[in-house]
């Protein structure tokens, strides 16, 4: 594999020579490698084989990321003391000038500058980390506000469209290609019992009560990098930056930040929402974006945590029924375990609904 990585890396316009390439991070979508260069004074890189089963339009995908990072870089440059090379992603083009490289097998690759001395968490430990994550995401929202939406291609249409996701679930359930439905009757019932309420954000959007913005749409905590002192540094994984509601970003961040355990914890007694982490994230987030949001947007932030947790659980369980084609899994049943964590979190949020609402009221 290293030989292949070295060969692919050679097609990019990067300073430094390939020394080593190793799998990196815990993303569910792409194959990600850290490339270390031979020269200590040259940068290191992230090399990714793009998942083209999911992102079929690589040209548009890369162009989106280019638009987003160029816009953010420009805004950061105007802020004294900021460091754009660490506070946003930097794409390195291929030697032919394209924002990706297509190899002989037809696989697509891309390279980013490696952001050194960062910390990344699959489970948040302290309210301070959660607060810093909230600031990072909130700041990201303000940085991308003002980006021209006409330059952004909707690479994954209907990504958080609850109606589409529920319809897809029903379709897969009826087909039941792996004969798994009979094993998970209670989980299926959980989905059906919640379906109607979960349409709320879509309805508010249709009624014009919440504005469509440009949002990140995949704000799980390990898509935020903190610096070596655990301070807010950079929001990464920009594949899904598209039109969306603020609720998508707040909700997805809470589902991961406030979970007392991991996304695939099998002991469900360890899975619940920690209100201290929720409060800290919300505080950091609101400090950055409060002035941008209308009353209805703020009112539905607590609900958005339930909705995003539900929709990701729905996608995990749909993928489980379908035979695990979308998310990378590490063992059989992994997607079911992930789905059950999400559904347990939804229940925990229902149990603590009043406290979650009060927190946002206080931060208004
Ligand atoms: P996926 O869509 O598969 O989650 P990501 O783009 O999020 O892929 O990358 C996977 C992981 O690689 C991230 O969670 C992070 O740990 C790491 N990573 C990605 N880009 C960088 C970067 N520029 N610098 C340092 N680490 C990065
Ligand atoms: C995927 O790419 P990654 O691992 O950061 C997924 C998200 C899910 C998440 C669940 C493009 O995020 O939508 O919320 O897994 N990304 C895509 O952990 O589908
Ligand atoms: Mg990621």
Coordinates of C-alpha atoms and ligand atoms in Angstrom, one line a residue, residues 24-34 45-46 48 51 55 85 88-90 110 112-116 118 120-122 218 220-225 234 236-239 328, ligand 1:
X24 CA -5.2 8.1 9.8
X25 CA -8.3 9.2 11.8
X26 CA -11.7 7.5 12.3
X27 CA -13.9 8.9 9.5
X28 CA -16.6 6.6 8.1
X29 CA -16.4 7.7 4.5
X30 CA -13.1 8.1 2.8
X31 CA -9.7 6.2 3.0
X32 CA -7.6 8.7 4.8
X33 CA -3.7 8.6 5.2
X34 CA -1.2 10.8 6.8
X45 CA -0.1 16.0 4.3
X46 CA -3.4 14.2 4.4
X48 CA -7.5 10.8 0.8
X51 CA -15.4 7.6 -1.7
X55 CA -19.5 11.4 -4.0
X85 CA -3.0 27.4 7.2
X88 CA -9.1 26.1 7.5
X89 CA -8.2 23.3 5.1
X90 CA -5.6 23.9 2.4
X110 CA -6.9 14.5 -3.0
X112 CA -4.7 18.6 2.1
X113 CA -2.0 20.2 4.3
X114 CA -1.7 18.3 7.5
X115 CA -2.7 20.4 10.4
X116 CA 0.0 19.7 13.0
X118 CA -4.0 19.2 16.8
X120 CA -9.2 15.3 17.8
X121 CA -11.8 13.6 20.0
X122 CA -14.2 10.7 19.3
X218 CA -21.5 17.0 9.2
X220 CA -19.6 15.6 14.5
X221 CA -17.0 16.4 17.0
X222 CA -14.2 14.7 15.3
X223 CA -14.7 17.0 12.3
X224 CA -13.5 19.8 14.6
X225 CA -9.8 20.0 15.4
X234 CA -10.4 24.3 12.7
X236 CA -12.6 20.1 8.6
X237 CA -14.5 17.6 6.4
X238 CA -16.0 20.1 4.1
X239 CA -17.6 17.6 1.7
X328 CA -17.5 1.8 6.8
Ligands
LIG1 P1 -14.4 11.3 6.5 O1 -15.4 12.0 5.7 O2 -14.1 9.9 6.2 O3 -14.8 11.5 8.0 P2 -12.4 13.4 7.0 O4 -12.1 14.4 5.9 O5 -13.2 13.8 8.2 O6 -13.0 12.1 6.3 O7 -11.0 12.9 7.6 C1 -10.9 11.8 8.5 C2 -10.0 12.2 9.7 O8 -8.7 12.6 9.2 C3 -10.5 13.4 10.4 O9 -11.5 13.1 11.4 C4 -9.2 13.9 11.1 O10 -8.9 13.1 12.2 C5 -8.2 13.6 10.0 N1 -8.0 14.8 9.1 C6 -8.6 15.2 8.0 N2 -8.1 16.3 7.4 C7 -7.1 16.6 8.2 C8 -6.1 17.7 8.2 N3 -6.1 18.6 7.2 N4 -5.1 17.8 9.1 C9 -5.1 16.9 10.1 N5 -6.0 15.8 10.2 C10 -7.0 15.7 9.3

